[in-house]
């Protein structure tokens, strides 16, 4: 469901279906949005914060910073990491991390479903809508 943002408001409009991107702001210090969710997905897939960040064109420092933000914002850590060494380091999602990611993805799906007609109506009003039909 989540896709990287397009450059500018109309870039890629003709070649990509519209998508809904949700950012949940829980107050002054906690937020969960598509970037953090994609990072969690990447960590789950690769077993590495660095690899997940690279796949998103993000520096290791930025990826680690986002992981630290998420780990501090929730009741417990979402990502568990181990340092390198002879066997190498790694990272994975905790049960809480899996639950947060699952709830976020379910929310995305429910919102996209509930809003599909309205998104389509707005999409049809774009300047180049006639050329897409």
Backbone as JSON, one array per atom type, in Angstrom:
{
  "sequence": "XXXXXXXXXXXXXXXXXXXXXXXXXXXXXXXXXXXXXXXXXXXXXXXXXXXXXXXXXXXXXXXXXXXXXXXXXXXXXXXXXXXXXXXXXXXXXXXXXXXXXXXXXXXXXXXXXXXXXXXXXXXXXXXXXXXXX",
  "N": [[0.82, -1.19, 0.0], [1.83, 1.37, 0.9], [3.78, 3.8, -0.72], [6.76, 5.38, -1.94], [6.93, 8.96, -1.69], [5.97, 11.07, -4.45], [7.88, 13.3, -6.54], [6.99, 16.5, -6.2], [3.67, 17.89, -6.74], [2.24, 16.97, -9.05], [3.85, 15.22, -10.37], [4.34, 12.13, -11.87], [1.68, 11.55, -11.78], [0.14, 10.61, -13.91], [1.08, 8.05, -14.32], [0.88, 6.57, -12.0], [-1.34, 5.12, -9.71], [-3.39, 6.86, -7.37], [-2.45, 7.06, -3.91], [-3.0, 6.61, -0.42], [-1.49, 8.13, 2.26], [-0.7, 7.81, 5.58], [-0.15, 9.6, 8.52], [0.27, 9.36, 11.88], [-0.06, 11.33, 14.62], [0.81, 11.36, 17.87], [1.04, 13.19, 19.85], [3.32, 15.6, 21.19], [5.75, 14.24, 21.08], [5.63, 11.76, 19.82], [5.19, 9.93, 16.85], [3.91, 8.12, 14.08], [4.38, 7.09, 10.86], [4.33, 6.59, 7.25], [7.06, 6.33, 6.48], [8.45, 5.4, 8.78], [7.02, 3.05, 9.19], [7.64, 1.68, 6.82], [10.37, 1.39, 7.24], [10.37, -0.32, 9.48], [9.19, -2.56, 8.23], [11.26, -3.11, 6.41], [13.38, -3.78, 8.15], [12.33, -6.07, 9.28], [12.26, -7.7, 7.0], [15.0, -7.78, 6.13], [16.59, -8.17, 8.36], [18.3, -6.28, 9.33], [19.19, -3.03, 10.33], [20.79, -1.25, 8.92], [20.7, -2.3, 6.27], [17.96, -2.09, 5.74], [17.64, 0.68, 5.87], [19.36, 1.45, 3.74], [17.94, 0.38, 1.56], [15.92, 2.17, 1.45], [17.15, 4.42, 0.64], [18.4, 5.8, 2.72], [20.52, 7.06, 5.24], [22.57, 5.13, 7.49], [22.77, 6.32, 9.97], [20.47, 7.95, 10.05], [18.46, 5.99, 9.85], [18.95, 4.52, 12.2], [18.45, 6.54, 14.06], [15.68, 6.92, 13.7], [14.76, 4.42, 14.54], [15.54, 4.53, 17.23], [13.88, 6.65, 18.07], [11.33, 5.45, 17.75], [11.58, 3.25, 19.49], [11.77, 4.58, 21.9], [9.33, 5.86, 22.08], [7.23, 4.06, 22.4], [5.67, 1.56, 24.58], [7.58, -0.32, 24.95], [10.59, -1.51, 23.34], [10.48, -1.49, 19.74], [12.18, -2.52, 17.94], [14.78, -4.83, 18.12], [18.2, -5.05, 18.52], [21.44, -6.39, 17.73], [24.91, -6.18, 18.33], [27.64, -6.17, 15.99], [30.2, -8.62, 15.25], [31.95, -11.71, 15.39], [29.96, -13.3, 14.25], [28.48, -11.36, 13.09], [26.21, -8.56, 13.3], [22.76, -7.73, 13.87], [19.22, -7.18, 13.44], [15.85, -7.25, 14.57], [12.24, -7.29, 14.66], [10.46, -6.77, 17.66], [7.87, -8.47, 19.53], [6.08, -6.45, 20.15], [6.8, -4.56, 18.22], [6.06, -5.95, 15.89], [3.29, -6.01, 16.33], [2.62, -3.25, 16.37], [3.33, -2.52, 13.73], [1.61, -4.21, 12.27], [-0.93, -3.24, 13.09], [-0.75, -0.62, 12.09], [-0.53, -1.09, 9.29], [-2.98, -2.37, 8.87], [-4.68, -0.24, 9.47], [-3.99, 1.5, 7.37], [-4.96, 0.01, 5.18], [-7.72, -0.14, 5.79], [-8.43, 2.59, 5.79], [-7.79, 3.31, 3.15], [-9.61, 1.73, 1.75], [-12.07, 2.71, 2.73], [-11.95, 5.29, 1.8], [-11.68, 5.22, -0.94], [-13.54, 5.94, -3.03], [-13.77, 8.72, -2.68], [-11.12, 9.53, -2.99], [-10.76, 8.76, -5.64], [-12.58, 10.51, -6.85], [-11.39, 13.01, -6.38], [-8.98, 12.56, -7.7], [-9.89, 12.36, -10.33], [-10.34, 15.0, -10.87], [-7.94, 16.16, -11.36], [-5.66, 18.05, -13.36], [-4.63, 16.66, -15.63], [-6.42, 14.55, -15.93], [-8.17, 13.74, -18.0], [-6.43, 12.78, -19.97], [-5.57, 10.42, -18.92], [-7.59, 8.6, -19.04]],
  "CA": [[0.0, 0.0, 0.0], [2.64, 2.57, 0.97], [4.74, 4.03, -1.78], [7.52, 6.59, -1.7], [6.25, 10.13, -2.23], [6.39, 11.54, -5.75], [8.48, 14.62, -6.54], [6.05, 17.52, -6.62], [2.28, 17.5, -6.65], [1.66, 16.29, -10.2], [4.82, 14.29, -10.94], [3.97, 10.72, -11.83], [0.23, 11.39, -11.6], [-0.44, 9.84, -15.0], [1.55, 6.67, -14.35], [0.68, 5.9, -10.73], [-2.63, 5.29, -9.06], [-3.23, 7.6, -6.11], [-2.38, 6.26, -2.7], [-3.24, 7.33, 0.81], [-0.38, 8.01, 3.2], [-1.22, 8.21, 6.89], [0.79, 9.92, 9.6], [-0.45, 9.46, 13.14], [0.68, 12.14, 15.58], [0.29, 11.0, 19.19], [1.37, 14.27, 20.77], [4.52, 16.33, 20.82], [6.96, 13.43, 20.98], [5.46, 10.45, 19.18], [4.53, 9.92, 15.56], [4.14, 6.95, 13.25], [3.94, 7.36, 9.5], [4.74, 5.62, 6.24], [8.51, 6.1, 6.48], [8.81, 4.53, 9.9], [6.43, 1.73, 8.94], [8.46, 1.04, 5.78], [11.63, 1.02, 7.88], [10.09, -1.54, 10.25], [9.06, -3.64, 7.25], [12.6, -3.43, 5.89], [14.13, -4.46, 9.2], [11.77, -7.42, 9.37], [12.68, -8.44, 5.8], [16.45, -7.92, 5.95], [17.29, -8.48, 9.61], [19.37, -5.29, 9.48], [18.8, -1.62, 10.28], [21.56, -0.64, 7.83], [20.16, -2.75, 4.97], [16.62, -1.51, 5.59], [17.86, 2.09, 5.55], [19.91, 1.54, 2.37], [16.86, 0.09, 0.62], [15.08, 3.36, 1.41], [18.07, 5.54, 0.35], [18.52, 6.49, 3.99], [21.79, 6.76, 5.9], [22.47, 4.29, 8.68], [22.55, 7.22, 11.11], [19.05, 8.34, 10.04], [17.66, 4.8, 10.16], [19.14, 4.24, 13.62], [17.77, 7.6, 14.79], [14.24, 6.63, 13.66], [14.55, 3.26, 15.41], [15.62, 5.01, 18.61], [12.64, 7.4, 18.33], [10.22, 4.52, 17.93], [11.8, 2.46, 20.7], [11.53, 5.43, 23.07], [7.95, 6.36, 22.1], [6.25, 3.02, 22.74], [5.81, 0.94, 25.91], [8.81, -1.11, 24.92], [11.24, -1.37, 22.04], [9.88, -2.12, 18.57], [13.29, -3.17, 17.25], [15.84, -5.39, 18.98], [19.4, -5.16, 17.69], [22.64, -6.95, 18.36], [26.13, -5.63, 17.74], [28.43, -7.04, 15.11], [31.17, -9.5, 15.87], [32.32, -12.82, 14.52], [28.76, -13.75, 13.52], [27.8, -10.19, 12.55], [25.08, -8.08, 14.09], [21.48, -7.88, 13.21], [18.08, -6.54, 14.09], [14.54, -7.81, 14.26], [11.14, -6.64, 15.37], [9.95, -7.42, 18.85], [6.42, -8.73, 19.42], [5.42, -5.14, 20.14], [7.07, -4.0, 16.91], [5.19, -6.65, 14.93], [1.91, -5.58, 16.58], [2.47, -1.86, 15.92], [3.36, -2.53, 12.27], [0.37, -4.85, 11.8], [-2.03, -2.3, 13.3], [-0.58, 0.49, 11.16], [-0.87, -1.56, 7.94], [-4.43, -2.59, 8.86], [-5.27, 1.09, 9.41], [-3.81, 1.97, 5.99], [-5.88, -0.73, 4.31], [-9.09, 0.26, 6.11], [-8.62, 3.97, 5.34], [-7.79, 3.32, 1.68], [-10.89, 1.15, 1.33], [-13.15, 3.62, 3.09], [-11.8, 6.57, 1.09], [-11.38, 4.99, -2.36], [-14.41, 6.73, -3.91], [-13.42, 10.15, -2.54], [-9.81, 9.71, -3.61], [-11.01, 8.68, -7.08], [-13.24, 11.74, -7.28], [-10.37, 14.06, -6.4], [-8.05, 12.18, -8.76], [-10.53, 12.69, -11.61], [-10.34, 16.45, -11.04], [-6.6, 16.63, -11.68], [-5.53, 18.7, -14.66], [-4.41, 15.72, -16.72], [-7.29, 13.39, -15.74], [-8.72, 13.27, -19.28], [-5.4, 12.06, -20.73], [-5.34, 9.12, -18.31], [-8.73, 7.7, -19.27]],
  "C": [[0.86, 1.24, 0.0], [3.61, 2.61, -0.18], [5.53, 5.26, -1.45], [6.79, 7.78, -2.31], [6.81, 10.5, -3.59], [7.04, 12.91, -5.59], [7.47, 15.63, -7.05], [4.63, 17.0, -6.67], [1.76, 16.71, -7.84], [2.61, 15.28, -10.83], [4.32, 12.87, -10.81], [2.48, 10.49, -11.73], [-0.37, 10.5, -12.69], [-0.05, 8.37, -14.94], [1.29, 5.91, -13.05], [-0.73, 6.15, -10.21], [-2.41, 6.07, -7.77], [-3.14, 6.64, -4.93], [-2.54, 7.17, -1.5], [-2.07, 7.07, 1.75], [-0.83, 8.59, 4.53], [-0.08, 8.46, 7.86], [-0.05, 10.12, 10.85], [0.45, 10.22, 14.12], [0.04, 11.92, 16.95], [0.53, 12.08, 20.23], [2.65, 14.92, 20.29], [5.71, 15.43, 20.51], [6.82, 12.14, 20.19], [4.66, 10.57, 17.89], [4.87, 8.61, 14.85], [3.55, 7.24, 11.88], [4.51, 6.34, 8.54], [6.24, 5.33, 6.23], [8.95, 5.16, 7.59], [8.25, 3.13, 9.7], [7.24, 0.98, 7.88], [9.81, 0.6, 6.34], [11.44, -0.25, 8.71], [9.93, -2.75, 9.33], [10.42, -4.08, 6.73], [13.46, -4.17, 6.9], [13.64, -5.89, 9.33], [12.27, -8.28, 8.21], [14.17, -8.76, 5.77], [17.19, -8.37, 7.2], [18.4, -7.48, 9.92], [18.81, -3.88, 9.38], [19.5, -0.96, 9.1], [20.99, -1.02, 6.47], [18.78, -2.16, 4.72], [16.74, -0.03, 5.21], [18.38, 2.27, 4.13], [18.82, 1.33, 1.33], [15.93, 1.29, 0.46], [15.9, 4.61, 1.07], [18.25, 6.43, 1.58], [19.86, 6.11, 4.62], [21.54, 5.85, 7.11], [22.14, 5.15, 9.89], [21.07, 7.62, 11.19], [18.15, 7.16, 10.4], [17.75, 4.49, 11.66], [18.41, 5.27, 14.47], [16.25, 7.35, 14.83], [13.9, 5.43, 14.54], [14.58, 3.69, 16.86], [14.37, 5.8, 18.99], [11.48, 6.46, 18.6], [10.37, 3.72, 19.21], [11.5, 3.27, 21.95], [10.05, 5.81, 23.2], [6.94, 5.33, 22.59], [6.57, 2.4, 24.1], [7.07, 0.11, 26.05], [9.42, -0.95, 23.54], [10.47, -2.1, 20.93], [10.92, -2.92, 17.81], [14.33, -3.6, 18.28], [17.06, -5.55, 18.07], [20.53, -5.78, 18.48], [23.85, -6.42, 17.6], [26.81, -6.67, 16.86], [29.41, -7.87, 15.91], [31.49, -10.59, 14.89], [31.14, -13.28, 13.66], [28.03, -12.58, 12.87], [26.63, -9.8, 13.43], [23.79, -8.31, 13.34], [20.4, -7.15, 13.98], [16.81, -7.28, 13.69], [13.49, -7.07, 15.05], [10.78, -7.46, 16.59], [8.48, -7.75, 18.61], [5.65, -7.42, 19.35], [5.62, -4.47, 18.78], [6.2, -4.63, 15.84], [3.75, -6.18, 15.09], [1.68, -4.15, 16.08], [2.43, -1.81, 14.4], [2.08, -3.12, 11.7], [-0.82, -3.9, 11.94], [-1.95, -1.13, 12.33], [-0.98, 0.07, 9.74], [-2.37, -1.83, 7.82], [-5.17, -1.25, 8.76], [-5.16, 1.66, 7.99], [-4.83, 1.31, 5.06], [-7.33, -0.28, 4.53], [-9.37, 1.68, 5.6], [-8.68, 4.04, 3.82], [-9.11, 2.78, 1.15], [-12.03, 2.13, 1.56], [-13.13, 4.9, 2.26], [-11.63, 6.42, -0.41], [-12.24, 5.84, -3.29], [-14.03, 8.21, -3.87], [-12.06, 10.44, -3.18], [-9.95, 9.68, -5.13], [-11.64, 9.95, -7.61], [-12.25, 12.9, -7.36], [-9.38, 13.81, -7.53], [-8.6, 12.56, -10.13], [-10.52, 14.19, -11.88], [-8.94, 17.03, -11.33], [-6.56, 17.15, -13.11], [-5.42, 17.7, -15.79], [-5.29, 14.48, -16.63], [-7.81, 12.85, -17.07], [-7.71, 12.44, -20.06], [-5.13, 10.67, -20.16], [-6.44, 8.13, -18.64], [-8.64, 6.92, -20.54]]
}
